[in-house]
Short mmCIF file of C-alpha atoms and ligand atoms in Angstrom, two decimals:
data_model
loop_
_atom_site.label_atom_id
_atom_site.label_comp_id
_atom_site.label_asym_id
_atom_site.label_seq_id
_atom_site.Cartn_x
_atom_site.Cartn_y
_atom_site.Cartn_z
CA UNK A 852 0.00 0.00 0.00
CA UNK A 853 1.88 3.15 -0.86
CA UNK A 854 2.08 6.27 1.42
CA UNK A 855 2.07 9.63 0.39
CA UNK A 856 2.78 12.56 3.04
CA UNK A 857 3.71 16.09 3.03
CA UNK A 858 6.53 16.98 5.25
CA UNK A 859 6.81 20.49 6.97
CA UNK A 860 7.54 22.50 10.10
CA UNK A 861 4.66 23.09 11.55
CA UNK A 862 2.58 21.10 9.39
CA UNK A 863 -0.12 20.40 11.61
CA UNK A 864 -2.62 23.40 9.97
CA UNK A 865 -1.64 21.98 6.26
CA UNK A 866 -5.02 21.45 4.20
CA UNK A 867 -2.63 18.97 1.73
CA UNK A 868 -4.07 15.43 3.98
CA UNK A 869 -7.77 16.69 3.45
CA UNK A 870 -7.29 17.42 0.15
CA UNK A 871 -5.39 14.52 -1.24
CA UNK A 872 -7.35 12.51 0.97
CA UNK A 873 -10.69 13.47 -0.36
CA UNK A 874 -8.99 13.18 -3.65
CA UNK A 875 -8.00 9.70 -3.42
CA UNK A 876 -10.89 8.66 -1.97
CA UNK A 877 -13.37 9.84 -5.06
CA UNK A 878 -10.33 8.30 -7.21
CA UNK A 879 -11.39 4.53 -6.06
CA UNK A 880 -7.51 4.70 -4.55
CA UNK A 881 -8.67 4.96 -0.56
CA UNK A 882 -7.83 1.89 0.05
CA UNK A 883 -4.78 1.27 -1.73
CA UNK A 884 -2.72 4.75 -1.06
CA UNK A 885 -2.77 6.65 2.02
CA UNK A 886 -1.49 10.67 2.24
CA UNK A 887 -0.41 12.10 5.90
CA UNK A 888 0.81 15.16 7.46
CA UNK A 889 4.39 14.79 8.58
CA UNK A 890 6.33 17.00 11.46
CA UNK A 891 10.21 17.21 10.27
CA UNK A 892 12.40 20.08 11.41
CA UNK A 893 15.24 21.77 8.83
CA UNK A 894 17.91 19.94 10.87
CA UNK A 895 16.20 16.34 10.54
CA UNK A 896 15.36 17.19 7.04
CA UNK A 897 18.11 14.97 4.57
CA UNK A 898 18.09 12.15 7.05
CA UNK A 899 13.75 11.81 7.02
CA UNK A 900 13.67 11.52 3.56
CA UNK A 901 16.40 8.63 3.38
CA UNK A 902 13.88 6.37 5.20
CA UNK A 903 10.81 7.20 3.81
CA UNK A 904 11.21 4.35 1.43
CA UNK A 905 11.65 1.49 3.35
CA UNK A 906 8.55 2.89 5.32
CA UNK A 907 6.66 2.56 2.56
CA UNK A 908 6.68 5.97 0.76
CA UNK A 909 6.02 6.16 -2.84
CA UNK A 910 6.29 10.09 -2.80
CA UNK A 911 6.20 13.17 -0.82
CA UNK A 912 4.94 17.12 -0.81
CA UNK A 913 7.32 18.82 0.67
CA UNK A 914 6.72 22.49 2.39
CA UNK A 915 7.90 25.37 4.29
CA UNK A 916 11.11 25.88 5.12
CA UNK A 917 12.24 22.52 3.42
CA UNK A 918 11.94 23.33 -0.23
CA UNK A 919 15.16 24.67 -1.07
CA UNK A 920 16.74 21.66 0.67
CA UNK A 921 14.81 19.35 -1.27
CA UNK A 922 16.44 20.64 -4.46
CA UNK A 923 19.53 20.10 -2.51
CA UNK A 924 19.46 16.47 -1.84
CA UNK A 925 17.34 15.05 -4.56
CA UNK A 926 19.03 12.61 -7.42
CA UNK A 927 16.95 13.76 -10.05
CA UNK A 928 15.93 17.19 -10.15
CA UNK A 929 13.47 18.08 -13.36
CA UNK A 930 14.88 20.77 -15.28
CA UNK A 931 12.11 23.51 -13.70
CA UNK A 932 13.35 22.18 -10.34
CA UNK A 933 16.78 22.77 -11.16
CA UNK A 934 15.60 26.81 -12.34
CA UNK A 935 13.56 27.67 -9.80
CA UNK A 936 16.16 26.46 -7.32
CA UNK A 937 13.14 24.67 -4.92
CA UNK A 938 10.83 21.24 -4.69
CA UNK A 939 7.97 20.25 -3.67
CA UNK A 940 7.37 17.05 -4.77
CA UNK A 941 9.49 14.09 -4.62
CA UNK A 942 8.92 10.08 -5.99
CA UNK A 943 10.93 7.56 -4.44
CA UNK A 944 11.86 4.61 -7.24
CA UNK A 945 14.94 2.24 -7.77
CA UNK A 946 16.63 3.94 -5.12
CA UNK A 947 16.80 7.28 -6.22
CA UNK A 948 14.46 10.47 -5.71
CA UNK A 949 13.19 12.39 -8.29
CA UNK A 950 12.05 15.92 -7.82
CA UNK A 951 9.39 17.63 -9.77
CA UNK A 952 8.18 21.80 -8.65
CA UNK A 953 4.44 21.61 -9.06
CA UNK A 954 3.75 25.02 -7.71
CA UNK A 955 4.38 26.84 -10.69
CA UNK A 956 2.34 24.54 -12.97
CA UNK A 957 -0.27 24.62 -10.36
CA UNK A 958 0.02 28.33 -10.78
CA UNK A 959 -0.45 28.46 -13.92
CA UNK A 960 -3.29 26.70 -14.25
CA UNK A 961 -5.60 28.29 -11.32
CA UNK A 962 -5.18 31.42 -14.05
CA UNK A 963 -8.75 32.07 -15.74
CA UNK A 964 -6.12 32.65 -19.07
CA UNK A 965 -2.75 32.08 -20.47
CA UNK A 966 -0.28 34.96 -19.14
CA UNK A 967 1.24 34.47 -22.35
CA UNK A 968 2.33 38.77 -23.45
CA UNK A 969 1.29 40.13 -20.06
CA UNK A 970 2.98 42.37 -17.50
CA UNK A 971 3.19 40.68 -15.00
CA UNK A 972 4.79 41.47 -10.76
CA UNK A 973 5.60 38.93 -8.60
CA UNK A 974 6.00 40.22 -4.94
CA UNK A 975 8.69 38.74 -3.01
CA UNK A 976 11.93 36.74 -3.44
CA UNK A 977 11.35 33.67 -1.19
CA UNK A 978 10.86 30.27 -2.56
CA UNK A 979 7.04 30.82 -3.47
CA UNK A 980 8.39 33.83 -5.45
CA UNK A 981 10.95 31.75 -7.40
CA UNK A 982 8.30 29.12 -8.69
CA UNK A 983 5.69 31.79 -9.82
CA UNK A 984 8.68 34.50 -11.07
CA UNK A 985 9.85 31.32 -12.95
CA UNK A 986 6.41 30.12 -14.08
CA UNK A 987 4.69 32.74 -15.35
CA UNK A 988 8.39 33.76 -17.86
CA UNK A 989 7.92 30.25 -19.06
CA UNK A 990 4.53 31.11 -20.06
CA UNK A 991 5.05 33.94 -21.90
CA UNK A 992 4.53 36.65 -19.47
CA UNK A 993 7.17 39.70 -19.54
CA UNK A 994 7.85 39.48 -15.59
CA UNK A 995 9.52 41.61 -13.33
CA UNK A 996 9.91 41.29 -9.68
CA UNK A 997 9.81 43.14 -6.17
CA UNK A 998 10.69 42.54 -2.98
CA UNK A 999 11.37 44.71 0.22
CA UNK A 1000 15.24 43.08 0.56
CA UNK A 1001 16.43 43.92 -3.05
CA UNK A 1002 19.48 42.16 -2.91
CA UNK A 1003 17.34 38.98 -3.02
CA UNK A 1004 15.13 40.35 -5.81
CA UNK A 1005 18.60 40.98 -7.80
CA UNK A 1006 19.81 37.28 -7.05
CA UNK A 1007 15.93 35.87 -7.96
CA UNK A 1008 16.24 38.08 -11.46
CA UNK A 1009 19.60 36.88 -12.87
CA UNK A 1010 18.80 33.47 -11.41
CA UNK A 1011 15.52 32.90 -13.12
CA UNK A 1012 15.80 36.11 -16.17
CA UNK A 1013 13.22 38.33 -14.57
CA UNK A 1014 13.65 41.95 -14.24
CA UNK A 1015 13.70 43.93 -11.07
CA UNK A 1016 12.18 46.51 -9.95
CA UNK A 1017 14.49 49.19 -9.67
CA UNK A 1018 15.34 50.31 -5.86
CA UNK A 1019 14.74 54.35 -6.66
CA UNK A 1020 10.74 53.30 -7.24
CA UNK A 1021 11.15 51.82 -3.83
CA UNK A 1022 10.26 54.88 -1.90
CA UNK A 1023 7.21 55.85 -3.84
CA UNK A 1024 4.71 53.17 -4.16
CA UNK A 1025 4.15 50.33 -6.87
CA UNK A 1026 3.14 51.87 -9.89
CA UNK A 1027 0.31 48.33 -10.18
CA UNK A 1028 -0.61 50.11 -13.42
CA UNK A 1029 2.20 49.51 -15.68
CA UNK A 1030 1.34 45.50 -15.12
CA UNK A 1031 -1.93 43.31 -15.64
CA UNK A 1032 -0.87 40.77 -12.79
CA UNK A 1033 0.41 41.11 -9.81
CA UNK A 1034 1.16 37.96 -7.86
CA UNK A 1035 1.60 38.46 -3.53
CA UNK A 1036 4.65 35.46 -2.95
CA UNK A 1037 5.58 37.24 -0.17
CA UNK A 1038 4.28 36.05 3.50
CA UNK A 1039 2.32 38.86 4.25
CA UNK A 1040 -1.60 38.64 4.69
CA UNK A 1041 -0.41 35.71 6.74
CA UNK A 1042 -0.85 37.90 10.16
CA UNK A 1043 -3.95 39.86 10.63
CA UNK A 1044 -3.39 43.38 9.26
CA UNK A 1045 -2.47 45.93 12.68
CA UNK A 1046 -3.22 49.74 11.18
CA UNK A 1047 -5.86 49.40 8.30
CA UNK A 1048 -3.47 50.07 4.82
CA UNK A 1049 -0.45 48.27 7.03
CA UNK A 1050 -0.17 45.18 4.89
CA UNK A 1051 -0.86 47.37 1.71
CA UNK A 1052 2.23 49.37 3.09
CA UNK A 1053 4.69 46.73 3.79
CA UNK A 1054 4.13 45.25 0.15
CA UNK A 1055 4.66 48.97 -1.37
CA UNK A 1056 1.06 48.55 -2.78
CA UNK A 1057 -1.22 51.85 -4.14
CA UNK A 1058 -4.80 50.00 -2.63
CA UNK A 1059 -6.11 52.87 -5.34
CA UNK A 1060 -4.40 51.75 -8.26
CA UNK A 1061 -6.61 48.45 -8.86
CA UNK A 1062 -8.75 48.29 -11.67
CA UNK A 1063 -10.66 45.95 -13.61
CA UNK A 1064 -8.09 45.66 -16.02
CA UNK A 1065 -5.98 43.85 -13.36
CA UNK A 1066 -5.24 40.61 -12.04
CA UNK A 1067 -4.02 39.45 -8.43
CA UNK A 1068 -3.39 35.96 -7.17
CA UNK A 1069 -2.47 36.02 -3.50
CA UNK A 1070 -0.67 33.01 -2.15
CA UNK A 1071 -1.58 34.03 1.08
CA UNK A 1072 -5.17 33.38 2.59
CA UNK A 1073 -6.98 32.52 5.96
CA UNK A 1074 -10.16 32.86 7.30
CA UNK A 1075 -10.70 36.89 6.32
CA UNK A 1076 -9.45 37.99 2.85
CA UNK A 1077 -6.38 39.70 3.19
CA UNK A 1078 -6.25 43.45 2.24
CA UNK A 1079 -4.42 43.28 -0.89
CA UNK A 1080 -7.56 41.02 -2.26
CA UNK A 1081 -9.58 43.27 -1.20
CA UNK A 1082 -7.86 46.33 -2.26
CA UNK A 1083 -7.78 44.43 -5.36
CA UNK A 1084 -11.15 43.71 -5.38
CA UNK A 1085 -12.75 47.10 -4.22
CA UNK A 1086 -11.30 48.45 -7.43
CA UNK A 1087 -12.67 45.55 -9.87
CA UNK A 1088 -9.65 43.12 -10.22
CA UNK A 1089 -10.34 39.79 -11.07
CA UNK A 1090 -8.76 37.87 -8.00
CA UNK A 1091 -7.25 34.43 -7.60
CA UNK A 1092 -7.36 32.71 -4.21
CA UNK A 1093 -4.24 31.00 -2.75
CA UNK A 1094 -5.97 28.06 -1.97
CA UNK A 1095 -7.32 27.58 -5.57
CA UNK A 1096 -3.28 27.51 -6.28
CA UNK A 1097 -3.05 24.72 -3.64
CA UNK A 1098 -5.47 22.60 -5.06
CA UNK A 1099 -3.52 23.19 -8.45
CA UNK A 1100 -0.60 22.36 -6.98
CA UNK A 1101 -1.73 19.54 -5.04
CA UNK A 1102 -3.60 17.78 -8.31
CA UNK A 1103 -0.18 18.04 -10.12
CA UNK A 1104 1.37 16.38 -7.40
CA UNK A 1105 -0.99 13.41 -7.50
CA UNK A 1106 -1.10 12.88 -11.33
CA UNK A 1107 2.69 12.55 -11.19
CA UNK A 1108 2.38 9.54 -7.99
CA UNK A 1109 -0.96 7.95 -9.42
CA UNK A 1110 -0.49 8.53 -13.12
CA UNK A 1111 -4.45 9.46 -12.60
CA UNK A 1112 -6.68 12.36 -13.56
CA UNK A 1113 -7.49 14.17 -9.82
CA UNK A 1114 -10.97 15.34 -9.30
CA UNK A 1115 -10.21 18.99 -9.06
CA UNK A 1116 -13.76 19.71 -7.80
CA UNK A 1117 -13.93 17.40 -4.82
CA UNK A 1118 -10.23 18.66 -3.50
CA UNK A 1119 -11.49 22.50 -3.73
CA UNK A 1120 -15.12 21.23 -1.88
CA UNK A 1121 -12.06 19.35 0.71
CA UNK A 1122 -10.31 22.46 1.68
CA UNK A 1123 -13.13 25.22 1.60
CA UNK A 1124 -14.76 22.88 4.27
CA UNK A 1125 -11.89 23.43 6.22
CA UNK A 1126 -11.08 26.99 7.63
CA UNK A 1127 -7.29 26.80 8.32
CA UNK A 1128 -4.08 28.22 6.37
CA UNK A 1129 -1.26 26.57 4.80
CA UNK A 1130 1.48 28.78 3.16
P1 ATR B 1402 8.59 31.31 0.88
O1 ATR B 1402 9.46 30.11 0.76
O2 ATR B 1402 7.16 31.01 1.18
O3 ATR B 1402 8.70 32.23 -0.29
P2 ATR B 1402 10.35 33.00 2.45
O4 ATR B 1402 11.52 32.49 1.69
O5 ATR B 1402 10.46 33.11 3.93
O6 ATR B 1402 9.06 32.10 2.20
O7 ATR B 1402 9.97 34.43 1.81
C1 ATR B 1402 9.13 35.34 2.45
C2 ATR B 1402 8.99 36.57 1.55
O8 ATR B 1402 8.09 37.51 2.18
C3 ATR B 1402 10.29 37.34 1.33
O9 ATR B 1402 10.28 37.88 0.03
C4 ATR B 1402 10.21 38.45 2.40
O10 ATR B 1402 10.95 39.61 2.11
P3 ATR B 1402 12.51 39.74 2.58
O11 ATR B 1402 13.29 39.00 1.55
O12 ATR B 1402 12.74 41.21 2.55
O13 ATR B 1402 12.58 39.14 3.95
C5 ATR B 1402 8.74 38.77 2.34
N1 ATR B 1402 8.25 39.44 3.56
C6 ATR B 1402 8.06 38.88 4.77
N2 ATR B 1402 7.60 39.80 5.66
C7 ATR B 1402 7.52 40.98 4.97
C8 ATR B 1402 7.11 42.30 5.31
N3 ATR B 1402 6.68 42.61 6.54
N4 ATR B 1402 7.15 43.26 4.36
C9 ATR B 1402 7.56 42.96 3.09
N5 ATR B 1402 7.96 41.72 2.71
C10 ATR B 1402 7.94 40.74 3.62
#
């Protein structure tokens, strides 16, 4: 009987068991794989993964703060794996790992449309921001990045061949309106806003310069939208839902383990049930 798990720190809030879960159940695969939620800190990381396959493991999602490892210790790396510089999903076969990055597929397709000849800004230059930077150039989209450390957004450009945005705009705010998305990668939204406009602040954000021309995906979500989405939204932006990226994510994951088509529907009906976050 294969297991499946995804391995963070803390994991215990992920959505990923309900969703795959309810996934392989409506497959006809509930009694044949199994998918659980596994506690591993950074420092137990490399030695984890070793066992997992005499404990039965066909594969694993892995999560915060162990992606960039993964990359690091994986046999074979795909060749957006080896870009992006992260993984989050590893198959265990013939004694080697393979790595795949489904996040920036999974990104890609919670899109209503191709990105293909947009403008497009990814906030951020953490892991999240590498996949979707990386993601939405090899769709097409003409992508520049920003992020409040700008030596990172520097190192995330050359790496990936994404422009950044220039440190003399960092003083005034974003101008949104020289791009038609704008993707939050960054991790905040994660923490209830303090002053109303705080979280619109710390991201560099005009909450005025939102239109309907615009669209935002925010990796981030909870309970309560977060004020970018509803910045976004109060000026007519079309808005994409972190947790419509997770499912995305999370049904890439399982077609590459099961070889299967995942019933997108019944993962999203899995996680909206449930109230918690997972970054
Ligand atoms: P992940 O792997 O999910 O991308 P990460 O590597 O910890 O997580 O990245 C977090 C991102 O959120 C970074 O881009 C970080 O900016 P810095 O590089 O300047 O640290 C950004 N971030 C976190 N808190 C922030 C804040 N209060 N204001 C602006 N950016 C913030």
């Amino acid at each position: 009987m294969p297991r499946l798990a995804v391995i963070g720190h803390p994991v215990a809030h992920s959505l990923s068991p309900a969703m795959q879960t309810a996934a392989l159940r409506e497959m006809g695969l509930a009694g044949e794989w199994t998918y659980e939620a596994i506690d591993v800190e950074p420092n137990e990381f490399r030695r984890t993964i070793g066992q997992l396959p005499q404990g039965g493991f066909a594969g694993v999602n892995v999560t915060i703060p162990h992606k960039r490892e993964a990359f690091e210790i994986v046999d074979d790396p795909s060749d957006a794996v080896r870009a992006i510089g992260a993984a989050n999903t590893l198959s265990f076969g013939g004694g080697r790992i393979a790595a795949e990055n489904t996040d920036a597929p999974g990104l890609i397709a919670s899109l209503p449309e191709s990105p293909r000849g947009r403008r497009a800004l990814v906030l951020g230059a953490g892991g999240a921001a590498r996949a979707a930077a990386w993601a939405l150039a090899d769709a097409g989209a003409a992508v520049w990045v920003w992020n409040r450390t700008h030596k990172k957004t520097e190192r995330l450009a050359s790496d990936i061949g994404v422009r950044p945005v220039q440190p003399e705009g960092m003083n005034r705010a974003l101008a949104v309106s020289r791009y038609e998305i704008v993707v939050n990668a960054t991790s905040v939204g994660l923490e209830p806003p303090g002053r109303p406009g705080a979280d619109l602040k710390a991201l560099h954000v005009d909450a005025e310069s939102f239109t309907d021309k615009h669209l935002l995906v925010d990796l981030v979500y909870g309970e309560s939208e977060t004020e970018l989405v509803r910045a976004a939204r109060s000026g007519g932006a079309q808005v994409v839902d972190g947790r419509e990226v997770l499912v995305q994510q999370g049904a890439a994951s399982l077609r590459i383990w099961t070889r299967q088509e995942p019933p997108i529907d019944a993962m999203r009906r899995a996680i909206h049930a449930k109230p918690t976050d997972e970054p």
